[in-house]
GROMACS .gro file of C-alpha atoms in nm:
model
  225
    1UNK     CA    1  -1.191  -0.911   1.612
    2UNK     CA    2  -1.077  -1.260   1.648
    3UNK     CA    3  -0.698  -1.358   1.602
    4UNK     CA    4  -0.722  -1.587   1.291
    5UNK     CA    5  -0.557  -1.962   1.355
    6UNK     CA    6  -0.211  -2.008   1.180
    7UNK     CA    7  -0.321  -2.249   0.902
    8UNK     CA    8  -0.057  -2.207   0.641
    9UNK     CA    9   0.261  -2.311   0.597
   10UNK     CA   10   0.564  -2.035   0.711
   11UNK     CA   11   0.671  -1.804   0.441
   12UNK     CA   12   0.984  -1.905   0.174
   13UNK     CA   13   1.300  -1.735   0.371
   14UNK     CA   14   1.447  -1.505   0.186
   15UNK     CA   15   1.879  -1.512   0.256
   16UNK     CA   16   2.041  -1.239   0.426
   17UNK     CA   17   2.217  -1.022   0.109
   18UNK     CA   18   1.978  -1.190  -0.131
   19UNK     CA   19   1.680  -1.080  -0.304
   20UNK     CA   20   1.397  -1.298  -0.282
   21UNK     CA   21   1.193  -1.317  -0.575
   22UNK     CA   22   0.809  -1.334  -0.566
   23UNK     CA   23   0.582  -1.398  -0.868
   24UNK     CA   24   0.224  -1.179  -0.937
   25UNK     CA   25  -0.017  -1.362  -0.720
   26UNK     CA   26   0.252  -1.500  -0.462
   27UNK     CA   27   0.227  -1.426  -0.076
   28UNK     CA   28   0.525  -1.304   0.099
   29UNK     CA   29   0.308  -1.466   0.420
   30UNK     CA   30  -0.095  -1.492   0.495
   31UNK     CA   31  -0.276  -1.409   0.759
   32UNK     CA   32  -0.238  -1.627   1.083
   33UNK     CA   33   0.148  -1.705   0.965
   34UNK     CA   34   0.430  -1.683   1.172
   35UNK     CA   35   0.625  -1.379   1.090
   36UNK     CA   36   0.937  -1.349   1.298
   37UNK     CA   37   1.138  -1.103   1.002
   38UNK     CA   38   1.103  -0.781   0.884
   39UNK     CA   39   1.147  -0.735   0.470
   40UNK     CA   40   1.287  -0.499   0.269
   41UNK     CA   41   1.087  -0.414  -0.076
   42UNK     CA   42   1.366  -0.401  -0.368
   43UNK     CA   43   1.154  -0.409  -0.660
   44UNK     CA   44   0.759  -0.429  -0.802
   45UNK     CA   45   0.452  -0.382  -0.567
   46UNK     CA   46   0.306  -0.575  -0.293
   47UNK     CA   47  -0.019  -0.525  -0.092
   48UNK     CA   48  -0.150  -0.616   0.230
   49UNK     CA   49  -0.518  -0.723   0.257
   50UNK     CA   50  -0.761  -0.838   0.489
   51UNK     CA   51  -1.038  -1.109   0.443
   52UNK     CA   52  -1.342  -1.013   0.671
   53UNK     CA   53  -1.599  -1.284   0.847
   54UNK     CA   54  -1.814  -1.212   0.580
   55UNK     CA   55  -1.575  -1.279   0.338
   56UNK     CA   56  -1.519  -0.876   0.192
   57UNK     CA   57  -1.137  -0.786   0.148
   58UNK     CA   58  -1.026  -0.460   0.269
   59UNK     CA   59  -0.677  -0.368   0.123
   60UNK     CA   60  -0.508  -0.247   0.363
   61UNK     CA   61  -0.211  -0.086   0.172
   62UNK     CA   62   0.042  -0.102  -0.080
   63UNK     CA   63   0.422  -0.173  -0.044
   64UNK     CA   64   0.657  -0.004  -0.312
   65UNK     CA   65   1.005  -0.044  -0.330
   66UNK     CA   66   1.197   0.089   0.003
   67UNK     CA   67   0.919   0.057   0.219
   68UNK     CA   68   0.942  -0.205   0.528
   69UNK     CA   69   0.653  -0.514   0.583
   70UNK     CA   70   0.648  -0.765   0.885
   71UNK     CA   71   0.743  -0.470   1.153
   72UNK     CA   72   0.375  -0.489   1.240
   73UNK     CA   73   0.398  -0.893   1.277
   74UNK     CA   74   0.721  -0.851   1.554
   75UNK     CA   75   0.496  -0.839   1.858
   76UNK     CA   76   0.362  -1.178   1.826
   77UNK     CA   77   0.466  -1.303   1.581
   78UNK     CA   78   0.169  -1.366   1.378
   79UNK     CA   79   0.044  -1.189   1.092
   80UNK     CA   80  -0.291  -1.018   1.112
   81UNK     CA   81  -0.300  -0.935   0.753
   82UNK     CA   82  -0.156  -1.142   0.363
   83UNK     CA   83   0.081  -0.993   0.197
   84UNK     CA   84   0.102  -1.096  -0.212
   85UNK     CA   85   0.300  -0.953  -0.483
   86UNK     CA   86   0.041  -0.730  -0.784
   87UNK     CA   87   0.358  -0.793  -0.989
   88UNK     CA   88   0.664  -0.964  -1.026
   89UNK     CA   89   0.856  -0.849  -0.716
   90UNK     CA   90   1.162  -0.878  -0.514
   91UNK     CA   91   1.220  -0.825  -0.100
   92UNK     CA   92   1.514  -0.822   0.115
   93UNK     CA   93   1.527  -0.961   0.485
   94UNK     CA   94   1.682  -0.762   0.697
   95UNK     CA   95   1.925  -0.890   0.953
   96UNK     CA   96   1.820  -0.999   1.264
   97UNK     CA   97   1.925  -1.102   1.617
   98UNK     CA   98   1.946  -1.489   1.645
   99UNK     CA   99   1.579  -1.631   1.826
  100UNK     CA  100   1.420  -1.361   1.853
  101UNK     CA  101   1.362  -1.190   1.515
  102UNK     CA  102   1.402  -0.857   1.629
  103UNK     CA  103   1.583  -0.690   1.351
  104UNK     CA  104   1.969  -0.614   1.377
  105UNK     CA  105   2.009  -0.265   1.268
  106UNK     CA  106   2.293   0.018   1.151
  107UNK     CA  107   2.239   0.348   1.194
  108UNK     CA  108   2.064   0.379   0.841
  109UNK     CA  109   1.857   0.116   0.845
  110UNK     CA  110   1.734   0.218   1.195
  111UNK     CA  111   1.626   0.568   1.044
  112UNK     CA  112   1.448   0.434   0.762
  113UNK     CA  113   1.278   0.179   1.072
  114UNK     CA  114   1.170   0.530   1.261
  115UNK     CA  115   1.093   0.664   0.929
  116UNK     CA  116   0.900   0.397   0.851
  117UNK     CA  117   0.706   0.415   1.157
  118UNK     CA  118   0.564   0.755   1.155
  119UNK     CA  119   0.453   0.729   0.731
  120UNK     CA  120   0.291   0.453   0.844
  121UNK     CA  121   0.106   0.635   1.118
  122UNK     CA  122   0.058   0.924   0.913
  123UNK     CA  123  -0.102   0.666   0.640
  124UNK     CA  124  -0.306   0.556   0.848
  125UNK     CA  125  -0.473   0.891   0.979
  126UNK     CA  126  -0.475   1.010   0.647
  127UNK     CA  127  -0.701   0.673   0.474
  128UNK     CA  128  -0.940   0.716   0.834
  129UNK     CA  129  -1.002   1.071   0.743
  130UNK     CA  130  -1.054   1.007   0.313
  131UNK     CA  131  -1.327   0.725   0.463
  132UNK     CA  132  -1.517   1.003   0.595
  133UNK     CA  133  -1.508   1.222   0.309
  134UNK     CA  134  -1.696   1.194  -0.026
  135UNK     CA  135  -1.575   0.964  -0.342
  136UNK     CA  136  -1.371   1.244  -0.551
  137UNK     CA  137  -1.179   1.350  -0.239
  138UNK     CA  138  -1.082   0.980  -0.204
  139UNK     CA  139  -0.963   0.906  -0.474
  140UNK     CA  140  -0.784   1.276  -0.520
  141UNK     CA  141  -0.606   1.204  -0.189
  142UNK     CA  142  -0.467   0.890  -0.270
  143UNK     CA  143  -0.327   1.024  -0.611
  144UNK     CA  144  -0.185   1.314  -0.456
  145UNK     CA  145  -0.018   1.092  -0.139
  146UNK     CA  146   0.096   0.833  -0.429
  147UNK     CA  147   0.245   1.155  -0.614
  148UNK     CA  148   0.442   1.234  -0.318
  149UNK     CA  149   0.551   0.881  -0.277
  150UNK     CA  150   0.686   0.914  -0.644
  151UNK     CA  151   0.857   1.213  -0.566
  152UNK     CA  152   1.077   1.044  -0.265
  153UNK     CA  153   1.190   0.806  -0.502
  154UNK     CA  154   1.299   1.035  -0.705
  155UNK     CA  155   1.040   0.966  -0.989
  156UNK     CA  156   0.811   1.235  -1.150
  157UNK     CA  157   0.570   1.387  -0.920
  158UNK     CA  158   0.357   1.494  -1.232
  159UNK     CA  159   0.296   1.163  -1.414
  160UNK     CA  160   0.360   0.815  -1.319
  161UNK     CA  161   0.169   0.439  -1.405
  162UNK     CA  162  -0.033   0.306  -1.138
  163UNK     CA  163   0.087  -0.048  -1.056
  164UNK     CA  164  -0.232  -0.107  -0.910
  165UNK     CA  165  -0.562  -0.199  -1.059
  166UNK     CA  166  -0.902  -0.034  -1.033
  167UNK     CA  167  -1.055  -0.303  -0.798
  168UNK     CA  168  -0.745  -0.296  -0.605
  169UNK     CA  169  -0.732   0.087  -0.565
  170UNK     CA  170  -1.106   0.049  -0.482
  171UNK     CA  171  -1.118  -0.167  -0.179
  172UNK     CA  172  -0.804   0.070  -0.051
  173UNK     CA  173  -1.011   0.381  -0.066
  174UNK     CA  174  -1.381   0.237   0.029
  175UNK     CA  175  -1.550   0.289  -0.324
  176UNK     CA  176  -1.669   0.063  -0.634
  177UNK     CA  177  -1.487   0.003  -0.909
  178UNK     CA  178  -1.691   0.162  -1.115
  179UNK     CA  179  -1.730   0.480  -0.883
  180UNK     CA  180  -1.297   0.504  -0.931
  181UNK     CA  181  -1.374   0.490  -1.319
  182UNK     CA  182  -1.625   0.777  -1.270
  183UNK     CA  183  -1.447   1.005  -1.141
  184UNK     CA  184  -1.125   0.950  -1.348
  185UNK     CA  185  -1.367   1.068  -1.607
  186UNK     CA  186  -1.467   1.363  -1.425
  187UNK     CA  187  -1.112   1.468  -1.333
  188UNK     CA  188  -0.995   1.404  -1.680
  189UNK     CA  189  -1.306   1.590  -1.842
  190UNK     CA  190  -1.208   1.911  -1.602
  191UNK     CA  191  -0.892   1.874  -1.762
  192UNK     CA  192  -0.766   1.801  -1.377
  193UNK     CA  193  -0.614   1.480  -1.525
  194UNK     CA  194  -0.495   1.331  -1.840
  195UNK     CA  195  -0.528   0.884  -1.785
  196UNK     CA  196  -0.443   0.653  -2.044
  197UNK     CA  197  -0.515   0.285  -1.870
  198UNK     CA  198  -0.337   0.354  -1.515
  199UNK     CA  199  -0.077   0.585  -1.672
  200UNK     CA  200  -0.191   0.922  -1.502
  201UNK     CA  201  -0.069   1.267  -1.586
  202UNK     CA  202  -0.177   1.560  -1.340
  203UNK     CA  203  -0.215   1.860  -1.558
  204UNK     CA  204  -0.352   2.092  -1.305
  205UNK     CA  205  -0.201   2.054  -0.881
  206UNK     CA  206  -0.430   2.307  -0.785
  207UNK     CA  207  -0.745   2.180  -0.907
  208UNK     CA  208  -0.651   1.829  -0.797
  209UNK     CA  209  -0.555   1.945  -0.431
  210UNK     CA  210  -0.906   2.155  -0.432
  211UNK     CA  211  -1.115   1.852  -0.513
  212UNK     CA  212  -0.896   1.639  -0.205
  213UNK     CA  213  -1.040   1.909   0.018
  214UNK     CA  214  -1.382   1.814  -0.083
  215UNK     CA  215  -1.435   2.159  -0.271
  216UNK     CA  216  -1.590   1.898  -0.565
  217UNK     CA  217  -1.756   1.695  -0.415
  218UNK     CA  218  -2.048   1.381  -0.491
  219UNK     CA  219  -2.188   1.144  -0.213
  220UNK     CA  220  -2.028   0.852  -0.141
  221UNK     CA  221  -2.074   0.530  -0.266
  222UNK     CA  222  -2.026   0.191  -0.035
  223UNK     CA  223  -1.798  -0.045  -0.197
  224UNK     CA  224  -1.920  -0.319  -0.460
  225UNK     CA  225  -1.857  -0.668  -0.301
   0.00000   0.00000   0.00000
């Protein structure tokens, strides 16, 4: 894969101490973009996306608040993947060593970095694996990761509001948009799920974690450009 060309101008800074503030639809950086910080999310939902040669975008993930974005970026300094905010949002930069961007870190914040680094790895393996399964142990997966996610905040495990939309969630777990809507219908007709909108309830763990495994299973369906 070829390194894209920095082609747009360097992201806003954002002040040490000081939220900065990014509208729906605004890019913390782009791909090609020198990224010499590592940010903080403090509020709302950001995702990272690739645009393909053939002009497909693969989402590559989705930043809640707490979680860390540019670490990837500190090698080089150039972002391989955009970065925009699915909702009014708010990041913090870290604190880093004058020149050469490498991040300037207490004892916390260094745990949350190592922290940081092995979800991410464990994200990783986890969306390579759901690629190779069917479409209703995609989409069960993510639900049940995002469940856990809500439950490390602190939020219900059992029923939370998708900040995402369907196309969005669709291009992160390799289906159509219409496939996603599908099975929602499926899962909520087996009385798996209860989904208003994005607002999801799980009514039954069990049945949702058998389906993940692929115990429910339909063939998969390549994702609607």
């Amino acid at each position: 894969m070829n390194r894209p060309q920095a082609g747009h101008p360097p992201p806003r800074p954002a002040s040490h101490g000081y939220n900065h503030i990014l509208r729906r639809g605004e890019h913390l950086f782009r791909t090609g973009d020198q990224v010499d910080r590592v940010y903080r999310v403090v509020g709302g939902i950001l995702k990272s996306y690739f645009i393909h040669e053939d002009g497909d975008e693969q989402v590559i993930g989705f930043h809640l608040p707490g979680d860390l974005i540019g670490c990837d970026c500190l090698a080089d300094e150039l972002a391989a993947f955009s970065v925009v905010a699915l909702d009014t949002s708010s990041v913090q930069r870290l604190p880093h060593h004058e020149g050469d961007g490498v991040p300037c870190l207490d004892q916390n914040q260094h745990k949350m970095m190592l922290s940081w680094m092995q979800e991410e790895i464990l994200r990783l393996a986890r969306l390579l694996h759901m690629e190779r399964g069917g479409t209703d142990p995609r989409l069960a997966r993510f639900l049940l990761d995002f469940s856990e996610a809500q439950r490390r905040r602190g939020f219900s495990a059992r029923e939370f509001h998708l900040p995402m939309g369907r196309r969005d969630l669709a291009r992160y777990i390799g289906l159509a948009p219409e496939t996603v809507s599908r099975i929602f219908s499926r899962l909520r007709a087996r009385g798996v799920l209860a989904v208003a909108n994005n607002h999801v309830r799980i009514l039954d763990h069990a049945a949702l974690e058998q389906v993940a495994r692929g115990h429910s299973d339909n063939s998969a369906t390549p994702l609607a450009g």
